[in-house]
Coordinates of C-alpha atoms in Angstrom, one line a residue:
M1288 CA -37.3 -2.3 -22.1
E1289 CA -34.8 0.2 -20.9
K1290 CA -31.2 -1.1 -20.8
Q1291 CA -29.9 -1.8 -17.3
I1292 CA -26.3 -0.7 -16.6
Q1293 CA -24.4 -1.3 -13.3
T1294 CA -20.9 -1.1 -12.0
D1295 CA -18.8 -4.1 -11.0
S1296 CA -19.9 -3.5 -7.4
G1297 CA -23.6 -4.0 -8.5
I1298 CA -24.6 -0.3 -8.3
Q1299 CA -27.3 0.5 -10.8
I1300 CA -26.5 3.5 -13.0
A1301 CA -29.5 5.7 -13.9
P1302 CA -29.8 7.1 -17.4
V1303 CA -29.7 10.7 -16.0
Y1304 CA -29.3 12.3 -12.6
T1305 CA -31.5 15.3 -12.0
Q1306 CA -31.7 16.1 -8.3
E1307 CA -28.7 17.8 -6.9
V1308 CA -27.6 16.7 -3.4
P1309 CA -27.3 19.7 -1.1
M1310 CA -23.6 20.7 -1.0
H1311 CA -22.9 22.2 2.5
E1312 CA -19.5 20.5 3.0
L1313 CA -16.3 22.4 2.4
P1314 CA -12.9 20.8 1.7
G1315 CA -10.6 20.7 4.6
E1316 CA -13.5 20.4 7.1
F1317 CA -15.2 17.5 8.7
P1318 CA -16.2 15.0 7.3
F1319 CA -13.6 15.7 4.6
T1320 CA -15.7 14.3 1.7
R1321 CA -14.4 17.0 -0.6
G1322 CA -10.7 16.6 0.5
I1323 CA -8.5 16.9 3.5
H1324 CA -7.0 20.3 2.6
A1325 CA -9.0 23.5 1.9
S1326 CA -7.0 24.2 -1.3
M1327 CA -5.9 20.7 -2.3
Y1328 CA -3.7 20.7 -5.4
R1329 CA -4.0 24.4 -6.0
D1330 CA -1.2 24.9 -3.5
K1331 CA 0.7 21.6 -3.9
L1332 CA 0.3 18.6 -6.3
W1333 CA 0.0 15.1 -4.9
T1334 CA 3.4 13.3 -4.3
M1335 CA 4.4 11.6 -7.5
R1336 CA 5.9 8.2 -6.6
Q1337 CA 7.2 5.3 -8.6
Y1338 CA 7.2 1.9 -7.0
A1339 CA 10.5 0.4 -7.7
G1340 CA 12.9 -2.3 -6.4
F1341 CA 14.5 -5.3 -8.1
S1342 CA 17.7 -7.4 -8.1
T1343 CA 20.4 -6.1 -5.7
A1344 CA 20.3 -2.9 -3.6
E1345 CA 22.8 -1.4 -6.1
A1346 CA 20.6 -2.0 -9.1
S1347 CA 17.6 -0.5 -7.3
N1348 CA 19.6 2.5 -6.1
E1349 CA 20.5 3.2 -9.7
R1350 CA 16.8 3.2 -10.7
Y1351 CA 15.9 5.5 -7.7
H1352 CA 18.5 8.1 -8.8
Y1353 CA 17.1 7.9 -12.4
L1354 CA 13.5 8.4 -11.1
L1355 CA 14.6 11.3 -8.9
S1356 CA 16.3 12.9 -11.9
Q1357 CA 13.0 12.5 -13.9
G1358 CA 10.9 14.4 -11.3
V1359 CA 9.8 11.8 -8.8
M1360 CA 8.9 13.5 -5.4
G1361 CA 9.1 10.4 -3.1
L1362 CA 10.5 6.9 -3.3
S1363 CA 8.4 3.7 -3.0
V1364 CA 10.3 0.5 -2.3
A1365 CA 9.3 -3.0 -3.6
F1366 CA 10.9 -5.9 -1.7
D1367 CA 11.5 -9.4 -3.0
L1368 CA 9.4 -12.3 -1.6
P1369 CA 12.1 -13.7 0.8
T1370 CA 12.4 -10.2 2.4
Q1371 CA 8.6 -10.0 2.7
I1372 CA 8.3 -13.3 4.5
G1373 CA 11.4 -13.1 6.7
Y1374 CA 14.0 -15.3 4.9
D1375 CA 17.6 -14.3 4.2
S1376 CA 18.7 -14.7 0.6
D1377 CA 20.8 -17.8 1.4
H1378 CA 17.8 -19.7 3.0
P1379 CA 16.6 -22.8 1.1
M1380 CA 13.1 -21.2 0.9
S1381 CA 14.6 -18.2 -1.0
E1382 CA 15.8 -20.2 -4.0
G1383 CA 14.4 -18.8 -7.3
E1384 CA 12.9 -15.8 -5.7
V1385 CA 15.9 -13.5 -4.7
G1386 CA 15.5 -10.1 -6.3
K1387 CA 12.6 -11.1 -8.5
V1388 CA 9.6 -9.1 -7.5
G1389 CA 11.5 -6.5 -5.5
V1390 CA 14.9 -5.8 -4.0
A1391 CA 16.7 -8.3 -1.7
I1392 CA 17.4 -6.8 1.7
D1393 CA 19.2 -9.0 4.3
S1394 CA 21.0 -6.5 6.5
L1395 CA 21.8 -2.9 7.4
E1396 CA 24.6 -3.0 4.8
D1397 CA 22.1 -3.8 2.0
M1398 CA 20.0 -0.8 3.3
E1399 CA 23.1 1.4 3.0
R1400 CA 23.6 0.3 -0.6
L1401 CA 19.9 0.8 -1.4
F1402 CA 20.0 4.5 -0.3
K1403 CA 23.5 5.4 -1.3
G1404 CA 23.7 9.1 -2.2
I1405 CA 20.2 9.7 -0.9
E1406 CA 19.7 11.7 2.3
L1407 CA 16.8 10.1 4.3
E1408 CA 16.1 13.4 6.1
K1409 CA 15.3 15.1 2.7
I1410 CA 13.1 12.4 1.0
S1411 CA 9.9 10.7 1.9
T1412 CA 10.1 6.9 1.5
S1413 CA 7.2 4.5 1.3
M1414 CA 8.0 0.8 1.9
T1415 CA 5.5 -1.9 0.8
I1416 CA 6.3 -4.4 3.6
N1417 CA 4.0 -6.1 6.1
A1418 CA 5.0 -9.1 8.1
T1419 CA 8.6 -7.9 8.3
G1420 CA 7.7 -4.2 8.3
F1421 CA 9.1 -3.7 11.8
I1422 CA 12.5 -5.0 10.7
L1423 CA 12.7 -2.8 7.6
L1424 CA 11.6 0.2 9.7
A1425 CA 14.4 -0.6 12.2
L1426 CA 16.9 -0.8 9.3
Y1427 CA 15.7 2.5 7.9
I1428 CA 16.0 4.2 11.3
A1429 CA 19.4 2.6 11.9
L1430 CA 20.6 4.0 8.5
A1431 CA 19.1 7.4 9.3
K1432 CA 21.0 7.5 12.6
K1433 CA 24.2 6.5 10.7
Q1434 CA 23.6 9.4 8.3
G1435 CA 23.3 11.7 11.2
A1436 CA 19.7 12.5 10.4
D1437 CA 17.3 14.1 12.9
L1438 CA 14.8 11.2 13.5
K1439 CA 12.1 13.8 14.3
K1440 CA 12.3 14.9 10.6
I1441 CA 12.3 11.5 9.0
S1442 CA 9.1 11.0 6.9
G1443 CA 7.7 8.0 5.1
T1444 CA 5.4 5.0 5.4
I1445 CA 5.6 1.3 6.0
Q1446 CA 2.6 -0.6 4.8
N1447 CA 2.5 -2.8 8.0
D1448 CA -1.1 -3.9 7.2
I1449 CA -1.1 -7.6 8.3
L1450 CA -4.9 -8.1 8.3
K1451 CA -5.1 -7.8 4.5
E1452 CA -2.3 -10.3 4.2
Y1453 CA -4.5 -13.0 5.9
A1454 CA -7.5 -11.9 3.8
A1455 CA -6.1 -11.4 0.4
R1456 CA -2.3 -11.5 -0.2
G1457 CA -0.7 -14.2 1.8
T1458 CA 2.7 -12.8 2.9
F1459 CA 2.1 -13.3 6.6
I1460 CA 4.4 -15.1 9.1
Y1461 CA 3.0 -15.2 12.6
P1462 CA -0.6 -15.8 13.9
P1463 CA -2.9 -12.7 13.9
K1464 CA -2.7 -11.8 17.6
P1465 CA 1.1 -11.5 17.9
S1466 CA 1.1 -9.8 14.5
M1467 CA -1.3 -7.2 15.9
R1468 CA 1.0 -6.8 18.9
I1469 CA 3.9 -5.9 16.6
I1470 CA 1.8 -3.3 14.9
T1471 CA 0.8 -1.6 18.2
D1472 CA 4.4 -1.7 19.3
I1473 CA 5.3 0.2 16.1
F1474 CA 2.5 2.8 16.8
D1475 CA 3.8 3.4 20.3
Y1476 CA 7.5 3.5 19.3
C1477 CA 7.1 5.8 16.4
S1478 CA 4.8 8.3 18.2
R1479 CA 7.8 8.9 20.5
E1480 CA 10.9 8.4 18.2
V1481 CA 9.9 9.2 14.6
P1482 CA 6.7 11.3 15.0
K1483 CA 6.4 12.2 11.2
W1484 CA 6.5 8.5 10.1
N1485 CA 3.2 7.0 8.9
T1486 CA 3.1 3.8 10.9
I1487 CA 0.6 1.9 8.8
S1488 CA -0.8 2.1 5.3
I1489 CA -4.1 0.3 5.6
S1490 CA -4.3 -1.3 2.2
G1491 CA -7.3 -1.8 0.0
Y1492 CA -5.0 -2.1 -3.0
H1493 CA -4.3 -5.8 -2.5
I1494 CA -7.8 -6.6 -1.6
R1495 CA -8.9 -5.2 -4.9
E1496 CA -6.1 -7.0 -6.8
A1497 CA -7.4 -10.3 -5.3
G1498 CA -10.7 -9.7 -6.9
A1499 CA -12.8 -7.5 -4.7
N1500 CA -15.1 -4.8 -6.2
A1501 CA -14.9 -1.1 -5.3
V1502 CA -17.5 -1.4 -2.4
Q1503 CA -15.7 -4.4 -0.9
E1504 CA -12.3 -2.7 -1.2
L1505 CA -13.7 0.2 0.8
A1506 CA -15.6 -1.8 3.4
F1507 CA -12.9 -4.4 4.1
T1508 CA -10.2 -1.7 4.2
L1509 CA -12.0 0.5 6.7
S1510 CA -13.0 -2.6 8.8
N1511 CA -9.3 -3.4 9.0
G1512 CA -8.5 0.2 9.9
K1513 CA -11.2 0.0 12.7
A1514 CA -9.5 -3.1 14.1
Y1515 CA -6.1 -1.4 14.3
L1516 CA -7.7 1.6 16.0
K1517 CA -9.3 -0.7 18.6
A1518 CA -6.1 -2.7 19.2
A1519 CA -4.2 0.6 19.8
L1520 CA -6.9 1.9 22.2
E1521 CA -6.8 -1.4 24.1
K1522 CA -3.1 -0.9 24.6
G1523 CA -3.8 2.5 26.1
L1524 CA -2.6 4.7 23.2
D1525 CA -4.2 8.1 22.6
I1526 CA -6.3 8.1 19.4
N1527 CA -5.6 11.8 18.9
V1528 CA -1.9 11.0 18.7
F1529 CA -1.5 7.6 16.8
A1530 CA -4.5 8.1 14.4
K1531 CA -2.7 11.1 12.8
R1532 CA 0.0 8.7 11.5
L1533 CA -2.4 6.2 10.0
S1534 CA -2.6 6.3 6.2
F1535 CA -4.5 4.3 3.6
F1536 CA -3.5 2.7 0.3
F1537 CA -6.2 2.3 -2.4
N1538 CA -6.5 0.9 -5.9
A1539 CA -7.7 2.9 -8.9
H1540 CA -9.6 1.0 -11.6
N1541 CA -11.1 2.0 -14.9
H1542 CA -14.7 3.0 -13.9
L1543 CA -13.7 6.7 -13.5
F1544 CA -16.9 7.8 -11.6
E1545 CA -17.2 4.8 -9.3
E1546 CA -13.6 5.2 -8.2
V1547 CA -14.0 9.0 -7.6
A1548 CA -17.1 8.2 -5.5
K1549 CA -15.2 5.5 -3.6
F1550 CA -12.4 7.9 -2.6
R1551 CA -14.9 10.6 -1.5
A1552 CA -17.0 8.1 0.5
A1553 CA -13.9 6.7 2.1
R1554 CA -13.0 10.1 3.7
R1555 CA -16.5 10.6 5.0
M1556 CA -16.7 7.1 6.5
W1557 CA -13.3 7.2 8.2
A1558 CA -14.2 10.6 9.8
K1559 CA -17.3 9.0 11.3
I1560 CA -15.4 5.8 12.4
T1561 CA -12.6 7.7 14.2
T1562 CA -15.1 10.1 15.8
E1563 CA -17.2 7.3 17.2
L1564 CA -14.0 5.8 18.7
G1565 CA -13.1 9.1 20.4
A1566 CA -11.0 11.2 18.0
T1567 CA -11.6 14.9 18.4
D1568 CA -8.5 16.3 16.6
P1569 CA -9.4 16.9 12.9
K1570 CA -6.0 15.4 11.9
A1571 CA -6.9 12.2 13.6
Q1572 CA -10.2 12.1 11.8
M1573 CA -8.7 12.6 8.3
L1574 CA -8.3 9.8 5.9
R1575 CA -5.0 10.4 4.0
F1576 CA -4.3 8.0 1.2
H1577 CA -1.9 6.8 -1.4
T1578 CA -3.2 5.4 -4.7
Q1579 CA -1.7 2.9 -7.1
T1580 CA -3.2 2.3 -10.5
G1581 CA -4.8 -1.2 -10.9
G1582 CA -2.2 -3.9 -11.7
S1583 CA -4.9 -6.5 -12.3
T1584 CA -6.5 -4.2 -15.0
L1585 CA -3.4 -4.4 -17.2
T1586 CA -3.4 -6.8 -20.1
A1587 CA -0.5 -8.8 -21.6
Q1588 CA -2.4 -8.6 -24.9
Q1589 CA -1.9 -5.2 -26.8
P1590 CA 0.2 -3.9 -23.8
L1591 CA 0.4 -0.3 -25.2
N1592 CA -3.4 -0.1 -24.5
N1593 CA -2.4 -0.1 -20.8
I1594 CA -1.0 3.5 -21.1
V1595 CA -4.6 4.6 -21.7
R1596 CA -5.9 2.6 -18.8
V1597 CA -3.3 4.1 -16.5
A1598 CA -4.2 7.6 -17.7
I1599 CA -7.9 7.0 -16.8
Q1600 CA -6.9 5.6 -13.4
T1601 CA -4.6 8.6 -12.8
M1602 CA -7.5 10.9 -13.4
A1603 CA -9.8 8.9 -11.1
A1604 CA -7.2 9.1 -8.3
T1605 CA -6.6 12.8 -8.7
L1606 CA -10.2 13.8 -9.2
G1607 CA -10.9 11.7 -6.0
G1608 CA -8.3 13.7 -4.0
T1609 CA -5.3 11.3 -3.4
Q1610 CA -2.3 12.5 -1.5
S1611 CA 0.2 10.5 -3.4
L1612 CA 0.2 8.3 -6.5
H1613 CA 2.1 5.5 -8.2
T1614 CA 1.3 4.8 -11.9
N1615 CA 2.0 1.3 -13.3
G1616 CA 4.2 0.6 -16.3
Y1617 CA 2.4 -0.5 -19.5
D1618 CA 4.4 -3.7 -19.6
E1619 CA 3.7 -4.9 -16.0
A1620 CA 1.4 -7.8 -17.1
L1621 CA 4.6 -9.2 -18.7
S1622 CA 7.5 -8.3 -16.4
L1623 CA 8.9 -5.7 -14.0
P1624 CA 8.7 -2.3 -15.8
T1625 CA 11.5 -1.3 -18.1
E1626 CA 13.1 2.1 -17.7
E1627 CA 11.0 3.4 -20.7
A1628 CA 7.7 2.1 -19.2
A1629 CA 8.5 3.6 -15.8
R1630 CA 9.3 7.0 -17.5
I1631 CA 6.0 6.9 -19.4
A1632 CA 4.1 6.0 -16.2
L1633 CA 5.7 9.0 -14.4
R1634 CA 5.0 11.3 -17.4
T1635 CA 1.3 10.3 -17.2
Q1636 CA 1.1 11.8 -13.7
Q1637 CA 3.0 14.9 -14.8
I1638 CA 0.8 15.5 -17.8
V1639 CA -2.3 15.2 -15.6
G1640 CA -0.7 17.4 -13.0
Y1641 CA 0.5 20.2 -15.3
E1642 CA -1.7 20.0 -18.4
S1643 CA -5.2 18.6 -17.6
G1644 CA -6.6 21.4 -15.4
I1645 CA -7.7 18.8 -12.8
P1646 CA -5.7 20.5 -10.0
D1647 CA -7.1 24.0 -10.7
T1648 CA -10.2 23.6 -8.4
V1649 CA -10.9 21.5 -5.4
D1650 CA -13.1 18.4 -5.9
P1651 CA -13.9 19.2 -9.6
L1652 CA -16.8 16.7 -9.8
A1653 CA -18.5 17.9 -6.6
G1654 CA -22.1 18.9 -7.2
S1655 CA -22.5 16.5 -10.2
F1656 CA -25.9 14.9 -9.7
Y1657 CA -24.3 11.6 -10.8
V1658 CA -21.2 11.7 -8.6
E1659 CA -23.0 12.8 -5.5
A1660 CA -25.6 10.1 -5.8
L1661 CA -22.9 7.5 -6.6
T1662 CA -20.8 8.6 -3.5
N1663 CA -23.9 8.1 -1.3
E1664 CA -24.6 4.7 -2.9
V1665 CA -21.1 3.4 -2.5
E1666 CA -21.1 4.6 1.1
S1667 CA -24.4 3.0 1.9
K1668 CA -23.4 -0.4 0.4
A1669 CA -20.0 -0.3 2.2
W1670 CA -21.7 0.4 5.6
E1671 CA -23.9 -2.7 5.1
L1672 CA -20.7 -4.9 4.7
I1673 CA -19.0 -3.2 7.7
Q1674 CA -22.1 -3.9 9.9
K1675 CA -21.9 -7.6 8.9
I1676 CA -18.2 -7.7 9.9
D1677 CA -18.9 -5.8 13.2
A1678 CA -21.6 -8.4 14.0
M1679 CA -19.0 -11.2 13.6
G1680 CA -16.8 -9.4 16.2
G1681 CA -14.7 -7.2 13.8
A1682 CA -12.2 -7.7 11.0
V1683 CA -9.9 -10.2 12.9
S1684 CA -12.9 -12.5 13.6
A1685 CA -14.3 -12.1 10.1
I1686 CA -10.9 -13.1 8.6
E1687 CA -10.6 -16.0 11.0
Q1688 CA -14.0 -17.2 10.0
G1689 CA -13.1 -16.8 6.3
F1690 CA -15.9 -14.3 5.5
I1691 CA -13.8 -11.6 3.9
Q1692 CA -11.8 -14.2 1.9
D1693 CA -15.0 -15.9 0.6
E1694 CA -16.6 -12.5 -0.4
I1695 CA -13.5 -11.6 -2.4
A1696 CA -13.4 -15.0 -4.1
K1697 CA -17.1 -14.8 -5.1
S1698 CA -16.5 -11.3 -6.5
A1699 CA -13.4 -12.5 -8.5
Y1700 CA -15.4 -15.4 -9.9
R1701 CA -18.3 -13.2 -11.0
Y1702 CA -15.9 -10.8 -12.7
Q1703 CA -14.1 -13.6 -14.6
K1704 CA -17.4 -15.2 -15.7
D1705 CA -18.5 -11.8 -17.1
I1706 CA -15.4 -11.5 -19.1
E1707 CA -15.7 -15.1 -20.4
S1708 CA -19.3 -14.6 -21.4
G1709 CA -18.5 -11.3 -23.1
E1710 CA -20.9 -9.4 -20.8
K1711 CA -17.8 -7.4 -19.7
I1712 CA -15.6 -6.1 -22.5
I1713 CA -11.8 -5.9 -22.1
V1714 CA -10.4 -4.3 -25.2
G1715 CA -7.8 -6.5 -26.8
V1716 CA -8.7 -9.5 -24.7
N1717 CA -12.3 -10.6 -25.5
K1718 CA -13.1 -7.9 -28.1
F1719 CA -11.0 -6.0 -30.7
T1720 CA -8.3 -8.7 -30.5
S1721 CA -5.4 -8.7 -32.8
T1722 CA -3.2 -11.5 -34.3
D1723 CA -0.2 -9.1 -34.3
N1724 CA 1.2 -10.1 -31.0
N1725 CA 4.8 -8.8 -30.9
P1726 CA 5.5 -8.6 -27.2
P1727 CA 7.6 -5.6 -26.1
E1728 CA 11.1 -5.9 -24.7
V1729 CA 10.7 -7.2 -21.1
F1730 CA 12.8 -6.7 -18.0
R1731 CA 14.6 -9.8 -16.8
I1732 CA 16.3 -10.5 -13.5
D1733 CA 19.5 -12.7 -13.4
D1734 CA 19.3 -15.7 -11.1
S1735 CA 23.0 -15.1 -10.1
I1736 CA 21.8 -12.5 -7.6
R1737 CA 21.2 -15.2 -4.9
K1738 CA 24.9 -16.1 -5.1
V1739 CA 25.9 -12.4 -4.7
Q1740 CA 23.6 -12.0 -1.6
S1741 CA 24.7 -15.3 -0.1
G1742 CA 28.4 -14.4 -0.4
R1743 CA 27.7 -11.1 1.3
L1744 CA 25.8 -12.8 4.1
A1745 CA 28.7 -15.3 4.7
D1746 CA 31.2 -12.4 4.8
L1747 CA 29.0 -10.3 7.2
R1748 CA 28.5 -13.2 9.6
A1749 CA 32.3 -13.9 9.6
R1750 CA 33.3 -10.3 10.7
R1751 CA 30.4 -9.1 12.9
N1752 CA 30.3 -9.5 16.7
N1753 CA 28.3 -12.8 16.8
E1754 CA 28.2 -12.9 20.6
A1755 CA 26.4 -9.5 20.6
V1756 CA 24.0 -10.6 17.9
N1757 CA 23.1 -13.8 19.7
A1758 CA 22.5 -12.0 22.9
L1759 CA 20.1 -9.5 21.1
L1760 CA 18.3 -12.3 19.4
A1761 CA 17.8 -14.0 22.8
R1762 CA 16.4 -10.7 24.1
I1763 CA 13.9 -10.5 21.2
R1764 CA 12.8 -14.1 22.0
A1765 CA 12.3 -13.2 25.6
A1766 CA 10.4 -10.0 24.9
A1767 CA 8.0 -12.0 22.7
H1768 CA 6.4 -13.2 25.9
T1769 CA 6.3 -9.9 27.8
T1770 CA 4.7 -6.5 27.1
E1771 CA 8.1 -4.9 26.4
N1772 CA 8.1 -2.9 23.1
L1773 CA 10.1 -4.9 20.5
M1774 CA 11.2 -2.0 18.4
P1775 CA 14.2 -0.7 20.5
I1776 CA 15.7 -4.2 20.7
V1777 CA 15.2 -4.8 16.9
V1778 CA 16.8 -1.4 16.1
E1779 CA 19.8 -2.4 18.3
A1780 CA 20.0 -5.8 16.7
V1781 CA 20.1 -4.5 13.1
E1782 CA 22.7 -1.9 14.2
N1783 CA 24.8 -4.9 15.3
L1784 CA 24.3 -6.5 11.9
A1785 CA 21.7 -9.1 12.8
T1786 CA 20.0 -10.1 9.6
L1787 CA 16.3 -9.9 8.7
G1788 CA 16.0 -13.7 8.6
E1789 CA 17.6 -14.1 12.0
I1790 CA 15.2 -11.6 13.6
A1791 CA 12.2 -13.1 11.9
D1792 CA 13.3 -16.6 13.0
A1793 CA 13.7 -15.5 16.6
L1794 CA 10.0 -14.7 16.7
R1795 CA 9.0 -17.7 14.6
A1796 CA 10.6 -19.9 17.4
E1797 CA 8.4 -18.2 20.0
W1798 CA 5.1 -17.6 18.2
G1799 CA 5.1 -20.2 15.4
E1800 CA 3.9 -19.7 11.9
Y1801 CA 0.3 -19.1 10.8
H1802 CA -1.2 -21.6 8.3

């Protein structure tokens, strides 16, 4: 009997592919299967980012300057857990978490420390932040204004994808409906004030990290994207304006060909979704995306093997046509990356960019019998899932009913069972193991950071104009019950040194927390 091989998404792989799919599509043209630019990397490589942030703003600033000196083209900021869920560093809930998985940002003064010596007008910054994304964006805008920057030239991205938080990641604060209101306020505000800013990065990355397979990552991410489009349309926004500033964030795993097929299918599917909802401008139909290599694929056992995994994933992302890329450090299953691990991760991108030949032609795997068939198969299976979600009333309803969460959990369980049974081989984990387990040097964060941040907060509250701050927090609470755009008030509040936790709490008091 012939051996059956399939991907983690359940797609059967034939022994050989012999019938070429007709190739009429050109890169840079609808539906963008082959890429969003006619020349792709022949003219300009993808933006090489390194996701970094830890400890205090000063420590992260030092790492940013180091990465920029090593050839990073754009910054990517990681925030600590209290910042992500709207608590100041001195809040009781912040204990043990300050500066641990990212940088602690409590106020505009922390933001100034974070970007000291970096001109915001000249750099593109991506911020992985969701529930408090509106506050971090306000802080960034306030700092840009302080630097004298032209806001029309400020470029970057906030993740701002709250639906995947309910489905996969958990760093939400408010219930879904008011959270969606914040997102459409950001769309509206940025289209007028910071038109080059990507107002949302619709994230499949965390869906995949939670255990989804490639097809689920694609289907659930595009369903969330569709929900954001509809919410903005209901608010009366022009899809040909706001859809141009939507971007996506995908994961890259080890199955090189399935990942390439996923990226190609994603562009084609999004072009169809936006067109069906009324987009006529090609730039509003394009799916632009950032990729990060798969954190959940990295192993604590034999960590140097992760360098090879990251290299494969880098090739998948670039062969698939990503616009920007972050590569993980080989030690990230053990700790935040050391400086050496971050440098090797960046060098991996640079070697692929300058030595591999991948950028020399557009969509290098196009026309491969295998890749074209796999692209169609991934797309077909993803549409099936999207149709199920649409039948439930869309992504918000599917999340409220627990459908997306259940599908991810089932996929994660199957994957783990396959590893435990040995059906799926992970080198160094369930095969080719070694008793020589000398762990590499790991990066450690000192717990004293919370004291430093708490001291700064006490000092800030003692010298700011508390009467002005309280009046602005009252305005935010009042605006929570109207259709007034929250962003201008939040920008004014952070300029007056209101803290992130105070602003988040003002809306907690009005909207409550989601459980």
